[in-house]
Short mmCIF file of N, CA and C in Angstrom, two decimals:
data_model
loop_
_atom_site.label_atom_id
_atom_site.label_comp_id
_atom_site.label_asym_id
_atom_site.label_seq_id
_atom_site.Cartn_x
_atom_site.Cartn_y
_atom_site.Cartn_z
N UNK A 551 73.25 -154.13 -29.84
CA UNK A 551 74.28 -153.18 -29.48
C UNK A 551 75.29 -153.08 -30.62
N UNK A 552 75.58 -151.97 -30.85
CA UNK A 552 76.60 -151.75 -31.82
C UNK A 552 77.77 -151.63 -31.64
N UNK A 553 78.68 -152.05 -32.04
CA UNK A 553 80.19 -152.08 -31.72
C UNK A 553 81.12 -151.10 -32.53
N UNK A 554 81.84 -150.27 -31.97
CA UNK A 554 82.27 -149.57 -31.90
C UNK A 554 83.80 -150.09 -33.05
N UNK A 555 84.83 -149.17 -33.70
CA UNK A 555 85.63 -150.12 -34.62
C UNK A 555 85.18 -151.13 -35.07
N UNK A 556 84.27 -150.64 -36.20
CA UNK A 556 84.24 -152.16 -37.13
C UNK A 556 83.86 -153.36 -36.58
N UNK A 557 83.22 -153.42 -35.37
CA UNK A 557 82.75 -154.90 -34.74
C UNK A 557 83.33 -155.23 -34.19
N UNK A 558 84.43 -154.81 -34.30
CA UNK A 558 85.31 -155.82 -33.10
C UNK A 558 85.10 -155.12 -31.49
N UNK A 559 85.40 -155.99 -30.80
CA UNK A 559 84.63 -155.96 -29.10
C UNK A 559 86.34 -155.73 -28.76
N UNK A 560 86.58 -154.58 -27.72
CA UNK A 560 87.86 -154.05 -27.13
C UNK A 560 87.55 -154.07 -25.49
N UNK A 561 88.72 -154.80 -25.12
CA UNK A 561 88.59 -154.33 -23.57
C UNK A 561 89.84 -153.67 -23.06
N UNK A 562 89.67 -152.49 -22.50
CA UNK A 562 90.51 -151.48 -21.94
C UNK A 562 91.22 -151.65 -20.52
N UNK A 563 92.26 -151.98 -20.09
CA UNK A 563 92.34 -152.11 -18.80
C UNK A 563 93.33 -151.04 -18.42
N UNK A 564 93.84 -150.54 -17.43
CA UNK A 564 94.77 -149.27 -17.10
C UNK A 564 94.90 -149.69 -15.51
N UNK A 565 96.61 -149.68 -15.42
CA UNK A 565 97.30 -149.55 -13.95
C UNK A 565 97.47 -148.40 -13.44
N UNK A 566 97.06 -147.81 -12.05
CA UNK A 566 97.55 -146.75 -12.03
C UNK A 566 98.27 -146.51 -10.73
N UNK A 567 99.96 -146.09 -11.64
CA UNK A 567 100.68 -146.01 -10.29
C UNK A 567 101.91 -144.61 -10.32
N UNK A 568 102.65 -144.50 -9.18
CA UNK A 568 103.01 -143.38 -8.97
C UNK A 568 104.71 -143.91 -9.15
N UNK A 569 105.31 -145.15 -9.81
CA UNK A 569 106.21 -145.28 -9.93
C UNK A 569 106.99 -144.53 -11.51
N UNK A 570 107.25 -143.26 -11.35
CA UNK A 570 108.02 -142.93 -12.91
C UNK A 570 109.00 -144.15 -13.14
N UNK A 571 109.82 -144.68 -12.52
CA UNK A 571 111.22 -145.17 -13.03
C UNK A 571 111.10 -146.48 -13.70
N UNK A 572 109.92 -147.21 -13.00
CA UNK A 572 109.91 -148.83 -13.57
C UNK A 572 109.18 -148.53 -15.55
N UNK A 573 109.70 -149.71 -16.50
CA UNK A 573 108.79 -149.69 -17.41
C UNK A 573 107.97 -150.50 -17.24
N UNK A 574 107.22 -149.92 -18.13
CA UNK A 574 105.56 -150.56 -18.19
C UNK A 574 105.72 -152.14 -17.92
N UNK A 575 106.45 -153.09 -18.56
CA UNK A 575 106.55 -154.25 -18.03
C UNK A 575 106.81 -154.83 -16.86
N UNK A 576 107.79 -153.87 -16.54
CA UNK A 576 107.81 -154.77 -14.91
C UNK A 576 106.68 -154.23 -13.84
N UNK A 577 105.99 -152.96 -14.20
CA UNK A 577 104.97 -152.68 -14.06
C UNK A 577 103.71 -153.27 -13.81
N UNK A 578 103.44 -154.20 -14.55
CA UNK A 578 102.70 -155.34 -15.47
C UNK A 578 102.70 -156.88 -14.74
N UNK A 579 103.87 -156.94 -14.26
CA UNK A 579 104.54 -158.28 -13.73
C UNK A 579 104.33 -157.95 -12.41
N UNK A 580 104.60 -156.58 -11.56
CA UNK A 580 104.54 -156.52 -10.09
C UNK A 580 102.93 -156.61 -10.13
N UNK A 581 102.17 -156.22 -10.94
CA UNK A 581 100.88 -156.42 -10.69
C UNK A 581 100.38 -157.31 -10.59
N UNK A 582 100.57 -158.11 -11.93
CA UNK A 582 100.36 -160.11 -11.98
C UNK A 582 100.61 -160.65 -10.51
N UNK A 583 101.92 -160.47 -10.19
CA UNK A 583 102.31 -160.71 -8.78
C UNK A 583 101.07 -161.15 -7.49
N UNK A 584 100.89 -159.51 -7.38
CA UNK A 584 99.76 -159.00 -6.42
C UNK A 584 98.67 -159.79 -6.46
N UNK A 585 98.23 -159.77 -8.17
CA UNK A 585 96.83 -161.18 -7.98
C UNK A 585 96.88 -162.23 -7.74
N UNK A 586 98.56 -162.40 -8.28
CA UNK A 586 98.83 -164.36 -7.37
C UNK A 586 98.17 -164.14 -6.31
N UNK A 587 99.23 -163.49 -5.48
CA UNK A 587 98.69 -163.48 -3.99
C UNK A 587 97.29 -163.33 -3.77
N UNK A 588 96.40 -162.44 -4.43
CA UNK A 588 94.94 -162.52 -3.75
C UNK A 588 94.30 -163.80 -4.04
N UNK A 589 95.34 -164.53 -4.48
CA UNK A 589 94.79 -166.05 -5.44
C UNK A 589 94.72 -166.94 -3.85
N UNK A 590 96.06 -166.46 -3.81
CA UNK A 590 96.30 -167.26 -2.63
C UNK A 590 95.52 -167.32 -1.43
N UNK A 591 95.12 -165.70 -0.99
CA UNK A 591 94.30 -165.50 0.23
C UNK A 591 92.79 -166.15 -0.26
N UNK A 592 92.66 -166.06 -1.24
CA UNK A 592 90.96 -166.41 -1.75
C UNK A 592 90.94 -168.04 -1.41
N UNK A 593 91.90 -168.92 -1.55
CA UNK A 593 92.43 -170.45 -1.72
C UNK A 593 92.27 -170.47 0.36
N UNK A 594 92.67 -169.57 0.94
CA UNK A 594 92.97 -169.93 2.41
C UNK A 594 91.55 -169.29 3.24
N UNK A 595 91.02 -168.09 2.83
CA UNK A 595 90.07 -167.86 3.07
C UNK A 595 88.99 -168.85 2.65
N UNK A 596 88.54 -169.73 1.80
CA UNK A 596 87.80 -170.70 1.19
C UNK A 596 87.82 -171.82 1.81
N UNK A 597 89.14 -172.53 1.52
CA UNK A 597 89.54 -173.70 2.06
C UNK A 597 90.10 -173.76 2.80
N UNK A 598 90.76 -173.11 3.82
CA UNK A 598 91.71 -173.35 4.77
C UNK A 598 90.83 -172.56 5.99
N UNK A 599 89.75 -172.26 5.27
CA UNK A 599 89.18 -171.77 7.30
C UNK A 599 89.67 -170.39 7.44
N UNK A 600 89.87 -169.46 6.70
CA UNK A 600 89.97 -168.09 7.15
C UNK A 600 89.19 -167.01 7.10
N UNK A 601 88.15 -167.71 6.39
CA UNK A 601 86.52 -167.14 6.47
C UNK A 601 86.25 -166.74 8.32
N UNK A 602 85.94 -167.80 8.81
CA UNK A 602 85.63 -167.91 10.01
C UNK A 602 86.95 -168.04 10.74
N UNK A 603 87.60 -167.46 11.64
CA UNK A 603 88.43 -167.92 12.42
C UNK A 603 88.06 -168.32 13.81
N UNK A 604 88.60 -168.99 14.45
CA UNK A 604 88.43 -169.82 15.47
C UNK A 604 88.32 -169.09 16.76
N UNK A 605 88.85 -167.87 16.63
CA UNK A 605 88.82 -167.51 18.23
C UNK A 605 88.49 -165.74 18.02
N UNK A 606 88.25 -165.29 18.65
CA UNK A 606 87.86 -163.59 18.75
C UNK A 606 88.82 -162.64 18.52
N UNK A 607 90.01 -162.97 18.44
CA UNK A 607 91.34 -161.88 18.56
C UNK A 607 92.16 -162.81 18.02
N UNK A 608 92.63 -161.41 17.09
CA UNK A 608 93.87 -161.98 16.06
C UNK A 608 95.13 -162.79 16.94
N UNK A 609 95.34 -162.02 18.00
CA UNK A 609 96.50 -163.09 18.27
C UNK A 609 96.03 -164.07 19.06
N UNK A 610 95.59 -164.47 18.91
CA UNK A 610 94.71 -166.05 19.02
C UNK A 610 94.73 -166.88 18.02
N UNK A 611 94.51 -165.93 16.81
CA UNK A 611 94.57 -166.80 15.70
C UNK A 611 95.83 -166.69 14.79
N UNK A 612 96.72 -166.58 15.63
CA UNK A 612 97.99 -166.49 14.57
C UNK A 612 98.32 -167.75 14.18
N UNK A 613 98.73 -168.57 15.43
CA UNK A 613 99.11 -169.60 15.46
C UNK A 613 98.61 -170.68 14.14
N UNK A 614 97.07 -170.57 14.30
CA UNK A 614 95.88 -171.58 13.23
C UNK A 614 96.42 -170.68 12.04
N UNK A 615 96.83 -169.31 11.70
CA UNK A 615 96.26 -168.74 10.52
C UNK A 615 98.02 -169.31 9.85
N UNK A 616 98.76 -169.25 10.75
CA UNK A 616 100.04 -169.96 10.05
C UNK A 616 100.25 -171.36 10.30
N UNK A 617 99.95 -172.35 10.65
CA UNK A 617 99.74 -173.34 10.43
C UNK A 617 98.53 -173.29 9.22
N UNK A 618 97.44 -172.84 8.77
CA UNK A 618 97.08 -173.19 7.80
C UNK A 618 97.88 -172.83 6.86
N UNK A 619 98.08 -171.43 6.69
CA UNK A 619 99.40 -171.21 5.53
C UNK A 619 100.30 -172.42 4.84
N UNK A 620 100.97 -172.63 5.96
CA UNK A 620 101.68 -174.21 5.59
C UNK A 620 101.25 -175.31 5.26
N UNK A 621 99.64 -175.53 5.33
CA UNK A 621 98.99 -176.70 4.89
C UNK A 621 98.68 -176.14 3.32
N UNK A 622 98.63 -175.27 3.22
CA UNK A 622 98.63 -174.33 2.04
C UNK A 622 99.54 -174.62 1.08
N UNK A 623 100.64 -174.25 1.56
CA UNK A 623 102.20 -174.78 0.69
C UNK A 623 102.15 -176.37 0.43
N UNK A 624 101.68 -176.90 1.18
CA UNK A 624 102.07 -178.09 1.15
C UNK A 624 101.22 -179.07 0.42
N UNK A 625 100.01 -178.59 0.44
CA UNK A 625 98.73 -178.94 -0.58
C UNK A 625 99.20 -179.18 -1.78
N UNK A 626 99.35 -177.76 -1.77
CA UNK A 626 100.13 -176.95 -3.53
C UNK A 626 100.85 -177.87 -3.80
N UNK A 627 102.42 -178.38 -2.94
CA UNK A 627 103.41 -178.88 -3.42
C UNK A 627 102.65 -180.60 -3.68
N UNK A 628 101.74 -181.50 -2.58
CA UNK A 628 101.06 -182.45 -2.80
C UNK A 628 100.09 -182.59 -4.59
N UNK A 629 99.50 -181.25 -4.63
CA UNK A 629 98.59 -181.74 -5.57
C UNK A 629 99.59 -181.80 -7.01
N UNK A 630 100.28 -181.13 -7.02
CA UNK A 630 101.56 -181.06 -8.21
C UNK A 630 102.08 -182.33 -8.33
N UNK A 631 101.91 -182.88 -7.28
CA UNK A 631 102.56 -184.37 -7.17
C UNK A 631 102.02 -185.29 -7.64
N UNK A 632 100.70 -185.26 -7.15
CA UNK A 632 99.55 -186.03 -7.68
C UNK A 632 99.17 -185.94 -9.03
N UNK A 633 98.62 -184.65 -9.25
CA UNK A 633 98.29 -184.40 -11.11
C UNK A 633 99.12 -184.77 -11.72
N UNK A 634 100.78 -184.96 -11.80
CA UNK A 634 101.65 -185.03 -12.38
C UNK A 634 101.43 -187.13 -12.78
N UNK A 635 100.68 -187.86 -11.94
CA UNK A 635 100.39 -188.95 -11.93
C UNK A 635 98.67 -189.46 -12.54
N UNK A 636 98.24 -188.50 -11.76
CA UNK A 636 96.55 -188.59 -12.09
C UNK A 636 95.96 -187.43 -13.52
N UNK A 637 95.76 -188.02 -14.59
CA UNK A 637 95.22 -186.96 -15.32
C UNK A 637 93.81 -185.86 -15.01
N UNK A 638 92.99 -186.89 -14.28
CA UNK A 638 91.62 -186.01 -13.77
C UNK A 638 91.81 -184.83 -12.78
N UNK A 639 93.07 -184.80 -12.41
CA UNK A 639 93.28 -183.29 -11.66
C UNK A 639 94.11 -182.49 -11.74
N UNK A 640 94.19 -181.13 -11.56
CA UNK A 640 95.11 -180.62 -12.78
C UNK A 640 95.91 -180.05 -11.40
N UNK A 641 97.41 -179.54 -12.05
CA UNK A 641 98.28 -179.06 -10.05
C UNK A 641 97.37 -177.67 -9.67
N UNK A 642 96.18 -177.37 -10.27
CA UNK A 642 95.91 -176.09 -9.61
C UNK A 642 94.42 -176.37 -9.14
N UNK A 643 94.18 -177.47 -8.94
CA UNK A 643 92.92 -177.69 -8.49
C UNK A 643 92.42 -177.38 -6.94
N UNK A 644 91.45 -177.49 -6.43
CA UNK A 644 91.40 -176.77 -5.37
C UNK A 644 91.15 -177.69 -4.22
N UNK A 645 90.69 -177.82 -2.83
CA UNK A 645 90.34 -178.50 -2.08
C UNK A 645 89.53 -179.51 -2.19
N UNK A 646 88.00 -178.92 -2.93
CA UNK A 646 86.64 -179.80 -2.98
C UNK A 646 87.15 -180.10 -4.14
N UNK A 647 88.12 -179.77 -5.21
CA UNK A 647 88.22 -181.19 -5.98
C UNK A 647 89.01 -182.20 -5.75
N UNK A 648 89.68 -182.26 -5.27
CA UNK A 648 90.58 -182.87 -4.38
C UNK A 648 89.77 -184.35 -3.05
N UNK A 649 89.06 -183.49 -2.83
CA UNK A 649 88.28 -184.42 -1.84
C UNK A 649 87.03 -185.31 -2.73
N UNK A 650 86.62 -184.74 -4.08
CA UNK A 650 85.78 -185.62 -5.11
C UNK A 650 86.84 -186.31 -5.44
N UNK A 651 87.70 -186.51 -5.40
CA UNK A 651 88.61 -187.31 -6.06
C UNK A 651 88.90 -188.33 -5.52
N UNK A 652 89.14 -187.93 -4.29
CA UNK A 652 89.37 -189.07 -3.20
C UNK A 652 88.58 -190.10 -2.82
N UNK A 653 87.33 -189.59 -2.81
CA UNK A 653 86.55 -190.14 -2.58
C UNK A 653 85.18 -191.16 -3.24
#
């Protein structure tokens, strides 16, 4: 395959939004934002059981889906605690490494 400019390999990315007033940076940053968060749901959906929920109807599962939330926060704030002591795990590690570790 031939590359286009002189060899060098370009990747193009584009936001597209309907805000005129913000600049492009904070632009940039509300977006970063947004993927934290899908970071987050991907971390609770995975490990925290929100794949499967426990009962047939959402408000059934409020209760479990915020109590996991908070085991969530609190992980986070635990494993920061830990890595900060243990070099083999870093504060953004995830559940199953967490439990190889332990174990």
């Amino acid at each position: 395959m031939r590359l286009l400019f002189g060899g060098y390999r370009y990747t193009y990315r584009c936001i597209i939004t309907n805000d005129w007033d913000s600049e492009e940076k904070n632009v940039i940053e509300t977006y970063n934002k947004r993927g934290a968060r899908e970071r987050d749901f991907d971390r609770l959906n995975n490990d925290f059981g929100w794949k499967h929920l426990p009962c047939s109807f959402l408000n059934e599962n409020i209760v479990y889906m915020m109590l996991t939330a908070f085991c969530l926060n609190f992980f986070s704030y635990f494993i920061r605690a830990v890595s900060s002591v243990f070099t083999s795990l870093s504060p953004t590690s995830r559940v199953k490494k967490f439990e190889d570790f332990v174990c």
